Short mmCIF file of C-alpha atoms and ligand atoms in Angstrom, two decimals:
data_model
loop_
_atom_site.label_atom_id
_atom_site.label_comp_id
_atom_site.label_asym_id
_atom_site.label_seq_id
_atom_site.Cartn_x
_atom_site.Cartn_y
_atom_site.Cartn_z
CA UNK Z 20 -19.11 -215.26 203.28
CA UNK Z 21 -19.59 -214.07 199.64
CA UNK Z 22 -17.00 -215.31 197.93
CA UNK Z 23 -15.84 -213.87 194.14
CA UNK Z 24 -14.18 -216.10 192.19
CA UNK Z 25 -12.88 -215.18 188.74
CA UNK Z 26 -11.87 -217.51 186.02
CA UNK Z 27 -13.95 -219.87 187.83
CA UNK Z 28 -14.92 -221.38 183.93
CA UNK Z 29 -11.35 -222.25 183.36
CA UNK Z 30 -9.35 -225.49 184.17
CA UNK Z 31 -7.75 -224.31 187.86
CA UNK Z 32 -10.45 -222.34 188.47
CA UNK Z 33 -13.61 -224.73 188.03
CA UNK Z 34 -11.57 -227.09 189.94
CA UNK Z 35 -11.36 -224.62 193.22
CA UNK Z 36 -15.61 -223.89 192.65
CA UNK Z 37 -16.02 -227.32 193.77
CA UNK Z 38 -13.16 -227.57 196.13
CA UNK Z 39 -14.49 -224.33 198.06
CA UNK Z 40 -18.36 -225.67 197.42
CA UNK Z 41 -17.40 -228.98 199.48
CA UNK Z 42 -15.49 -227.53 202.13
CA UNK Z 43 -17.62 -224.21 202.73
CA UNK Z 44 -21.07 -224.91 201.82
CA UNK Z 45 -22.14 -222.19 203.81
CA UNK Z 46 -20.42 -219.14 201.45
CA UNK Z 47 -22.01 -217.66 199.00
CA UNK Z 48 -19.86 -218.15 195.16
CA UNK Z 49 -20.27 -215.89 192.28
CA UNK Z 50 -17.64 -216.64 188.83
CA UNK Z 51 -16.97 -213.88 186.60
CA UNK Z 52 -15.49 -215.66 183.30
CA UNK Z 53 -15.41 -213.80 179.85
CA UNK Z 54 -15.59 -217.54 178.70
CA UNK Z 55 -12.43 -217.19 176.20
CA UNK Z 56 -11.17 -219.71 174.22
CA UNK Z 57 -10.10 -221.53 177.51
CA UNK Z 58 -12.79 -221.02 179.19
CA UNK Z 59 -15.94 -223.07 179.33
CA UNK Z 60 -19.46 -222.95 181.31
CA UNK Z 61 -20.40 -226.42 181.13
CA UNK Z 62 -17.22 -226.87 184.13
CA UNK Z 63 -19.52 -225.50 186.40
CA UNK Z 64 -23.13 -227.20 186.23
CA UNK Z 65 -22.88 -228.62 188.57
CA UNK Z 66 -21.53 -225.71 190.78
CA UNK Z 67 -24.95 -223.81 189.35
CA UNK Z 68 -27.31 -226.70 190.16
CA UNK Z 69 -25.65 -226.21 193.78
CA UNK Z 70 -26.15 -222.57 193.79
CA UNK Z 71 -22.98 -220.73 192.20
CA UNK Z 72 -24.17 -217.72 190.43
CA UNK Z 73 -22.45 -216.87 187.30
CA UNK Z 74 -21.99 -214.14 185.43
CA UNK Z 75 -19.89 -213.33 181.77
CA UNK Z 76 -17.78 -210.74 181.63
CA UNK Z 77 -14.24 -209.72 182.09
CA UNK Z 78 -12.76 -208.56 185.09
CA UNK Z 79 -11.11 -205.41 183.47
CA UNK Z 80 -14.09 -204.15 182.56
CA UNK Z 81 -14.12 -201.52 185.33
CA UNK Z 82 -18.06 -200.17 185.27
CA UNK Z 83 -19.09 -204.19 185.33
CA UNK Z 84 -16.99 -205.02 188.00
CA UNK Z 85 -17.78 -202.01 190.80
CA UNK Z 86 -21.68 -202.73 190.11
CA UNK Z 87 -21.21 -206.34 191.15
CA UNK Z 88 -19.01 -205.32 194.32
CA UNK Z 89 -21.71 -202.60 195.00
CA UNK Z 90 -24.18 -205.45 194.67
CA UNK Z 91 -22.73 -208.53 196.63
CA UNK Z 92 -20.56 -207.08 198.60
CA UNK Z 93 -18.46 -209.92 198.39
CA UNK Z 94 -15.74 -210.40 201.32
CA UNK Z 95 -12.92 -212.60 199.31
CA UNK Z 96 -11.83 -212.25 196.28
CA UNK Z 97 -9.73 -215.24 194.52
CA UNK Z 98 -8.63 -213.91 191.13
CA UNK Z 99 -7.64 -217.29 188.79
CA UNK Z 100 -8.94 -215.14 185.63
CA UNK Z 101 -5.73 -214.69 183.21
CA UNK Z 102 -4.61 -215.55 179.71
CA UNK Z 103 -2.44 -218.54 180.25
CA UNK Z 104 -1.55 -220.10 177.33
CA UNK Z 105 2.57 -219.29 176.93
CA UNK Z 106 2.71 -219.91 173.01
CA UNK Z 107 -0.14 -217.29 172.25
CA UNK Z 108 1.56 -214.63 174.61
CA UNK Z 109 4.20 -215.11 172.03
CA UNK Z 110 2.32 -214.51 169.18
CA UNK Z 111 0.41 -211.44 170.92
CA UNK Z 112 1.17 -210.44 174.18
CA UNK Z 113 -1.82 -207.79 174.50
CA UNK Z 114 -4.63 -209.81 175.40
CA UNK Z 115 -2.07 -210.45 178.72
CA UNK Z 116 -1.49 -206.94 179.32
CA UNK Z 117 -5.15 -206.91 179.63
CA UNK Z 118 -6.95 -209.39 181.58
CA UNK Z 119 -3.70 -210.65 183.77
CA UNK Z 120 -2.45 -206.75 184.35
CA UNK Z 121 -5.58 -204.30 183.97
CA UNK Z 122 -8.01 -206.76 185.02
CA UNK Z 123 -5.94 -207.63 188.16
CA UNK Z 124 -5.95 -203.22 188.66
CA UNK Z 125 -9.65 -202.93 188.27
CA UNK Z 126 -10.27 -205.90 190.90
CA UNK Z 127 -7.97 -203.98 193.39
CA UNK Z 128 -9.60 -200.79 192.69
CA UNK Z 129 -12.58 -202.19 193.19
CA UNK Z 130 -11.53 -203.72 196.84
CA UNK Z 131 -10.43 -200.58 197.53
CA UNK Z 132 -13.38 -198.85 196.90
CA UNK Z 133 -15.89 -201.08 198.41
CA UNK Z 134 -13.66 -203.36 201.33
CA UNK Z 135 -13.02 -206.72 201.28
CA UNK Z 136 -11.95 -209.14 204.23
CA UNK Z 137 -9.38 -210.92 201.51
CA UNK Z 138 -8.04 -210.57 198.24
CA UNK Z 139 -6.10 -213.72 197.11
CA UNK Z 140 -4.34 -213.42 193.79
CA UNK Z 141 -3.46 -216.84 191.88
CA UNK Z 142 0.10 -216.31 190.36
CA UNK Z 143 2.63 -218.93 188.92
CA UNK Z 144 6.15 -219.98 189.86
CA UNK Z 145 7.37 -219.08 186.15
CA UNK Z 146 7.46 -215.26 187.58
CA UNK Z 147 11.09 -217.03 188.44
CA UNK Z 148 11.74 -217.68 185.56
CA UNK Z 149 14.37 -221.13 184.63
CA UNK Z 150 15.41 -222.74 187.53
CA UNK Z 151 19.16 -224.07 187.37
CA UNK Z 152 18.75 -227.26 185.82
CA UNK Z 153 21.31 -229.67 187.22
CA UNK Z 154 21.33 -228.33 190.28
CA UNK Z 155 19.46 -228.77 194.17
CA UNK Z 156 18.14 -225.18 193.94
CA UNK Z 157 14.25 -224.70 194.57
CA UNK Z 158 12.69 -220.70 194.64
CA UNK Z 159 11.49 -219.56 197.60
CA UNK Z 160 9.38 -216.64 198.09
CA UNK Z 161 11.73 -213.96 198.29
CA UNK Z 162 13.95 -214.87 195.39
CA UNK Z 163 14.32 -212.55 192.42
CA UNK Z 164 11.56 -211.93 190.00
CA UNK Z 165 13.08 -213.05 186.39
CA UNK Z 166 10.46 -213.99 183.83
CA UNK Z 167 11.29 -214.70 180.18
CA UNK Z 168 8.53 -214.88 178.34
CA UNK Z 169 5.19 -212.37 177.84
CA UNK Z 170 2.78 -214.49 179.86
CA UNK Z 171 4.84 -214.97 183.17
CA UNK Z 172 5.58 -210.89 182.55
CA UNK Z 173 2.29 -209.98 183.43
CA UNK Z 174 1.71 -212.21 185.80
CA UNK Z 175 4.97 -211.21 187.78
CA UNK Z 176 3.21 -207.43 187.00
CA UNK Z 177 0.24 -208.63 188.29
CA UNK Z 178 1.41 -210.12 191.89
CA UNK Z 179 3.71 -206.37 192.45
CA UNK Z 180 -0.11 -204.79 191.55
CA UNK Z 181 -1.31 -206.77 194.39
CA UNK Z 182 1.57 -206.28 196.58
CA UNK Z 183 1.69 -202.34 195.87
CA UNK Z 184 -2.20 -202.17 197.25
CA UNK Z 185 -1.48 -204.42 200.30
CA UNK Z 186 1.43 -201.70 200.83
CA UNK Z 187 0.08 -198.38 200.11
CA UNK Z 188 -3.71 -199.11 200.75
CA UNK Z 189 -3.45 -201.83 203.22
CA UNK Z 190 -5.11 -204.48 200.65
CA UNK Z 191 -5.48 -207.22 202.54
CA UNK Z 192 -3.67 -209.44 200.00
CA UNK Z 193 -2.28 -213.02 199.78
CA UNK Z 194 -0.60 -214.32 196.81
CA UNK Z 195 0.09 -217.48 195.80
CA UNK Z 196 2.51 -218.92 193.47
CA UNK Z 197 2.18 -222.48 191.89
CA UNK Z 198 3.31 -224.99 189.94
CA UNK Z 199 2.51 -226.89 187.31
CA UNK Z 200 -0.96 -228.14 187.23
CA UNK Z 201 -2.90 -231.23 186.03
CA UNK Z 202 -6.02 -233.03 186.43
CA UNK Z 203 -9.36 -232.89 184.84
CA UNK Z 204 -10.85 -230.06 183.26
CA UNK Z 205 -7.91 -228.97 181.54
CA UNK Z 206 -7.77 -227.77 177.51
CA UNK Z 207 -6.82 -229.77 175.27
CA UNK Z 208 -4.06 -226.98 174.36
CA UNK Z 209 -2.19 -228.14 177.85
CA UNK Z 210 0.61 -230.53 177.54
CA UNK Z 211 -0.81 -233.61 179.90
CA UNK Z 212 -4.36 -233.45 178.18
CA UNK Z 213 -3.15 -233.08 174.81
CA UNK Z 214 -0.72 -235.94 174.87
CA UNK Z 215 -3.06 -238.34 176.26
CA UNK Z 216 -6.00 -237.39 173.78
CA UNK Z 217 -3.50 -237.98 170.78
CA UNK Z 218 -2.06 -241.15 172.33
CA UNK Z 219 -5.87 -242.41 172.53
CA UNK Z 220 -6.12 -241.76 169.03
CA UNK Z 221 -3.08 -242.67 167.85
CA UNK Z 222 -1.57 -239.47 166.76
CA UNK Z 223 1.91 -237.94 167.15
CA UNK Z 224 2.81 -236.08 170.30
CA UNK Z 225 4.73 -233.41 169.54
CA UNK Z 226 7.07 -232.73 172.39
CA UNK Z 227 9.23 -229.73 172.18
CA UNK Z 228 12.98 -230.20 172.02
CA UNK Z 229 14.23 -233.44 173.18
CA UNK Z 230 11.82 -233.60 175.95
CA UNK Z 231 14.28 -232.76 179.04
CA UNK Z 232 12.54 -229.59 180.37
CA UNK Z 233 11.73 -230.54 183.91
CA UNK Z 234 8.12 -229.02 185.69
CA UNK Z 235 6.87 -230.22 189.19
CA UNK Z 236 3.43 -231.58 188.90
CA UNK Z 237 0.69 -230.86 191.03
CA UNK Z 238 -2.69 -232.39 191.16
CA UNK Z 239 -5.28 -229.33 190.49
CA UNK Z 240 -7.42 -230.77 193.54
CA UNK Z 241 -3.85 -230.11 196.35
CA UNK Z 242 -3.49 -226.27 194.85
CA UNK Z 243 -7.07 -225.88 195.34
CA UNK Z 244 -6.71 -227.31 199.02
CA UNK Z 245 -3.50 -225.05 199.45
CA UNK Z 246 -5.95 -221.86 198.14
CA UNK Z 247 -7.97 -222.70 201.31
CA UNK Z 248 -5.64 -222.72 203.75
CA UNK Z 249 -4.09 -219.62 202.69
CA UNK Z 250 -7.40 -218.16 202.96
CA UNK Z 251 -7.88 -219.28 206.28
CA UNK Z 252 -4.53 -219.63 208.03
CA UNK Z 253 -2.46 -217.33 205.48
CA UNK Z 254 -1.42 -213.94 206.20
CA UNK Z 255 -1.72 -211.08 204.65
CA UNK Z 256 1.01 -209.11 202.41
CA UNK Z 257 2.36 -212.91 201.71
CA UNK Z 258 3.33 -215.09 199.59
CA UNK Z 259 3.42 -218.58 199.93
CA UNK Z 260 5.22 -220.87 196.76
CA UNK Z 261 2.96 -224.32 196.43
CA UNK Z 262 4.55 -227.22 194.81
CA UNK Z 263 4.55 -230.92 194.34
CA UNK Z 264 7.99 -231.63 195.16
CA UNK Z 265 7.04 -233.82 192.28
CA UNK Z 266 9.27 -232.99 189.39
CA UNK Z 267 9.56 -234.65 186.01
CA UNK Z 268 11.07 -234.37 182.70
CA UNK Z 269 8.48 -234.01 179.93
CA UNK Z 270 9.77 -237.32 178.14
CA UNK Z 271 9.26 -239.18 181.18
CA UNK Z 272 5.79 -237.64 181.34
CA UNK Z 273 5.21 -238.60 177.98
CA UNK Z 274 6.13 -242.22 178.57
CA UNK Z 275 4.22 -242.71 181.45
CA UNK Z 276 1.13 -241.94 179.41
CA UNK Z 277 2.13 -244.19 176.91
CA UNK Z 278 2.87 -246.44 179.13
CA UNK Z 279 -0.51 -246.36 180.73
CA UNK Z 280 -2.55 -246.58 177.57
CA UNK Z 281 -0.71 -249.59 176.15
CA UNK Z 282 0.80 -247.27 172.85
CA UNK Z 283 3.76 -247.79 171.14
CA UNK Z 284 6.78 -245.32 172.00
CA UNK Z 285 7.09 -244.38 168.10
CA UNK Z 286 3.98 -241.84 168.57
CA UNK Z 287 6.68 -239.24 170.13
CA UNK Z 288 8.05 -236.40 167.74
CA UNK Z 289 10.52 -234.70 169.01
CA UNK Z 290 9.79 -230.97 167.15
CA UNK Z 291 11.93 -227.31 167.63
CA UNK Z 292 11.85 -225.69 170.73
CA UNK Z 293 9.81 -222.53 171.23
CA UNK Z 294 11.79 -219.16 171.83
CA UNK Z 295 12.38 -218.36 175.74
CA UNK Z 296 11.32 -222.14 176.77
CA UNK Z 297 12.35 -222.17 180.29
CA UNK Z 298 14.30 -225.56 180.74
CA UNK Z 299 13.39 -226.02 183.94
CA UNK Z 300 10.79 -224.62 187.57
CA UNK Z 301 10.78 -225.62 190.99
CA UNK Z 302 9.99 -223.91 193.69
CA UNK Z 303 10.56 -224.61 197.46
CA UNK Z 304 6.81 -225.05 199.13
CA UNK Z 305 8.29 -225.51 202.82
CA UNK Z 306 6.94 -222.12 203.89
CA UNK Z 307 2.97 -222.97 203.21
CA UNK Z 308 3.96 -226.58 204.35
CA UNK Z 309 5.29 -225.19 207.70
CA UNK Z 310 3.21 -222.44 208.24
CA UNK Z 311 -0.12 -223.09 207.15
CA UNK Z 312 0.10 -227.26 207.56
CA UNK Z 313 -0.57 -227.66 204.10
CA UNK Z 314 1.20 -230.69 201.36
CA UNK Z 315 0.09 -232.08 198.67
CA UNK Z 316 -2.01 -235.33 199.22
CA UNK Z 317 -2.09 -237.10 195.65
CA UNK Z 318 0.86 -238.97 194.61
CA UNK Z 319 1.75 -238.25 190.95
CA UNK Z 320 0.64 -242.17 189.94
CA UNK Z 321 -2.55 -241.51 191.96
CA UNK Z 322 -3.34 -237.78 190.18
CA UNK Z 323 -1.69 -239.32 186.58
CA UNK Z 324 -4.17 -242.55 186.79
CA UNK Z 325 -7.38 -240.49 187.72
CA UNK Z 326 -6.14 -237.88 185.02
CA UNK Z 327 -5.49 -240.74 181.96
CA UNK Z 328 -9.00 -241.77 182.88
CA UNK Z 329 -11.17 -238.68 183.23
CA UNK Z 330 -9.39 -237.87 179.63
CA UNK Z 331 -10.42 -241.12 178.27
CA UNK Z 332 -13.85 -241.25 179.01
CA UNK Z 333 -14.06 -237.26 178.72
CA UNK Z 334 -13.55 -235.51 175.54
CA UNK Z 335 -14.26 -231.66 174.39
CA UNK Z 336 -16.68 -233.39 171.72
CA UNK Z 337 -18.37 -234.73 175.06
CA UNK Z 338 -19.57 -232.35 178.43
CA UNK Z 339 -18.27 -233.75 181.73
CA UNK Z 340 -19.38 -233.14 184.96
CA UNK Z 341 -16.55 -233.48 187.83
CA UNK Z 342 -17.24 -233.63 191.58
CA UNK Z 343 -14.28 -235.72 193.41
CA UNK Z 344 -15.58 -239.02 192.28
CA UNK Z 345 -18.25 -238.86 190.44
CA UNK Z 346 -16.80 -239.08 186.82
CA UNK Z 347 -19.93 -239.00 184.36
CA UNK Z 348 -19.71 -237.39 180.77
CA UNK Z 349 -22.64 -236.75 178.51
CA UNK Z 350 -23.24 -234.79 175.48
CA UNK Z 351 -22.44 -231.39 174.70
CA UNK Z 352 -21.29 -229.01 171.48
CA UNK Z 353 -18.52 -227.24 173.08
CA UNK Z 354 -15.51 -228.00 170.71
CA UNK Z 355 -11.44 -226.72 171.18
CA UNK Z 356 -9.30 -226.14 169.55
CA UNK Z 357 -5.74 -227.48 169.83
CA UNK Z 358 -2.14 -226.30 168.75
CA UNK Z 359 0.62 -228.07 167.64
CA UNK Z 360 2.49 -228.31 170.67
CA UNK Z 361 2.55 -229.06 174.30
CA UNK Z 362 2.22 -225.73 176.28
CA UNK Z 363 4.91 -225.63 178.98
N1 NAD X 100 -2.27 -224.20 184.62
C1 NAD X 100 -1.27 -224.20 185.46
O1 NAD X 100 -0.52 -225.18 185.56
C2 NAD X 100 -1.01 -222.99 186.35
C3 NAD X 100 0.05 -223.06 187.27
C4 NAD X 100 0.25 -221.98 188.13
C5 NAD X 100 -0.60 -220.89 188.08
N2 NAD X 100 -1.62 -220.84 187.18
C6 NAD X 100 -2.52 -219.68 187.20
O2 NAD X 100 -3.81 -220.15 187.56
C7 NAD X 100 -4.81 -219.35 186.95
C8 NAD X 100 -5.78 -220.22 186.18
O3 NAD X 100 -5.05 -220.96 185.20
P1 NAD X 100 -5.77 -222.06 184.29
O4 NAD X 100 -4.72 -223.02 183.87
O5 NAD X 100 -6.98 -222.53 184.94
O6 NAD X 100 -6.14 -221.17 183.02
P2 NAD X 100 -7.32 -221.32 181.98
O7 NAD X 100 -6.81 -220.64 180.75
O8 NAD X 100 -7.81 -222.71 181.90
O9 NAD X 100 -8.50 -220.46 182.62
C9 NAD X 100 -8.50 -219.06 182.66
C10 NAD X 100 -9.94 -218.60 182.80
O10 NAD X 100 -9.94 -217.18 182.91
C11 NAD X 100 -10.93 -216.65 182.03
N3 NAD X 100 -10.49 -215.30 181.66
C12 NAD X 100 -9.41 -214.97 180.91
N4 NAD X 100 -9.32 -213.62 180.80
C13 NAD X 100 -10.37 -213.12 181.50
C14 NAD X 100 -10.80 -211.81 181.78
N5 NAD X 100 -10.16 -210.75 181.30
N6 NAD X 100 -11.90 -211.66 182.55
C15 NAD X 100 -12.57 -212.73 183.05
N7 NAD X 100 -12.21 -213.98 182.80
C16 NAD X 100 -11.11 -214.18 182.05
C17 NAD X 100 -10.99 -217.63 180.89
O11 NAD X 100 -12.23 -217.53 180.18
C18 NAD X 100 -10.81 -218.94 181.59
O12 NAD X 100 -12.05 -219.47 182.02
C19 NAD X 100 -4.08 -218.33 186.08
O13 NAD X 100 -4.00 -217.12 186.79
C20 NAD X 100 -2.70 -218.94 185.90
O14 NAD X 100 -1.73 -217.94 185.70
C21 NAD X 100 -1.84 -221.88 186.30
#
């Protein structure tokens, strides 16, 4: 199989080259990444040394993206390539209209035009928008669409795009919606990376509000193993919600690092919310659990403790390399930049 995979230079979406490298090593990958701030080449050299082909550019750029489908004529398409970063759809919400809604248009034209056996679109459970907080109640697939800020806007346009194809062009589309993510490869803009970077070197964590919004965490390695069986088992014109069943407040989060690294409590700041902050998301992952015989298999202490490492011994200042186990940074120029504040 030729497999496209865009975004592939970004946290999730490095994370599923190697996931899909190790359990298909027969398919053929290609990444499309316009490297953006977010994303970064040096994920994948290992994935090149191994035979992924990349190539720069951006997936709404319509006359790059039919040449490389009249090229490869790939047969599955996983599209992880979006602006993701909630904070900077707030400050300017068209570079989202643009990669996460045009881009997602040009890909489906494009499948359209030339065929594909499968086009999987990554989405996000924060198309739900705030979950009740004190309350049992978990999203399922056919709840309401309800997003509050810019970012989860486009990508609840996005997964409609995708559904609109599979309806009136018989797309064969999947779509998954996930939750929170960690593990390695993440920016240093992300809440989990950031906090344990400035607890390493001793600097505030600023943590938005007193620290009670609730996410459920999800070791990058289980979404990338849910991806697969979607792809394999899934059906098309679905969606299927993946989660951790794994949910924590953000102070608790924040402790647990702290905790881990042997830092003093005092480095929290507690600093004004952001406008729209969704208090709390969980969705109910019993349909890809009973369906598709999928659940997560790292246990939050597990994912946190491989996590807290990788970030310690990895830094942006430093390139990393990350099949499953084999943890060994070197040198490298690539710097990041980081905000103020955790992004959730
Ligand atoms: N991070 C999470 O916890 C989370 C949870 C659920 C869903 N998701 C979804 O997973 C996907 C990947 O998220 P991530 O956290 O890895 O994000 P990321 O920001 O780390 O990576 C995004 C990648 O897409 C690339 N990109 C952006 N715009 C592009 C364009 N127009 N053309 C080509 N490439 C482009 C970037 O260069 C980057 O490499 C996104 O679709 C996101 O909505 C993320």
């Amino acid at each position: 199989m030729k497999v496209l995979i865009t975004g592939g230079a970004g946290f999730i979406g490095a994370n599923y080259v190697y996931t899909h490298l190790e359990a298909k090593p027969q398919d053929e990958i290609f990444v499309i990444d316009a490297l953006t701030y977010s994303g970064d080449r040096s994920r994948l050299k290992e994935a090149e040394e191994n035979g992924v082909q990349f190539i720069e550019g951006r997936i709404e750029d319509k006359d790059l993206v039919f040449s490389l489908f009249e090229k490869y004529k790939f047969d599955i398409v996983v599209n992880f390539a979006a602006e993701t970063h909630v904070d900077r759809s707030i400050k300017d919400a068209t570079p989202f209209v643009l990669s996460n809604v045009q881009g997602t248009q040009v890909l489906l034209d494009a499948c359209k035009k030339y065929g594909i056996t499968r086009y999987h679109q990554i989405s996000t459970d924060e198309v739900y928008g705030d979950t009740p907080f004190d309350s049992e109640i978990l999203f399922s697939e056919e709840d309401q669409l309800s997003p509050n800020n810019p970012y989860s806007a486009t990508k609840a346009a996005s997964d409609l795009l995708c559904l609109s194809y599979y309806k009136t062009f018989g797309i064969p589309v999947t779509i998954s919606r996930c939750s929170n993510n960690y593990g390695p490869f993440q920016s240093t803009e992300n809440f989990i990376p950031l906090f344990i970077t400035k607890a390493n070197n001793d600097e505030k964590m600023p943590l938005y509000g007193r620290g009670e919004n609730v996410r459920d965490w999800l070791y990058v390695r289980d979404h990338g193993d849910a991806i697969l069986a979607i792809l394999d088992r899934g059906s098309v014109g679905e969606i299927y919600n993946i989660g951790g069943n794994n949910e924590w407040q953000n102070i608790d989060v924040t402790k647990l690092i702290l905790k881990d690294l042997n830092k003093d409590f005092d480095l929290i700041e507690f600093v004004e919310d952001r406008p729209g902050h969704d208090r709390r998301y969980g969705v109910n992952s019993s349909k890809i659990q009973k369906e598709l015989g999928w659940k997560p298999k790292t246990s939050f202490e597990e994912g946190m403790q491989e996590t807290i490492n990788w970030y310690t011994l990895n830094s942006y200042e430093r390139n990393y390399s990350c099949w499953r186990d084999g943890l060994t940074p070197s040198t490298s120029n690539k710097s990041h930049q980081q905000t103020s504040s955790s992004d959730l």
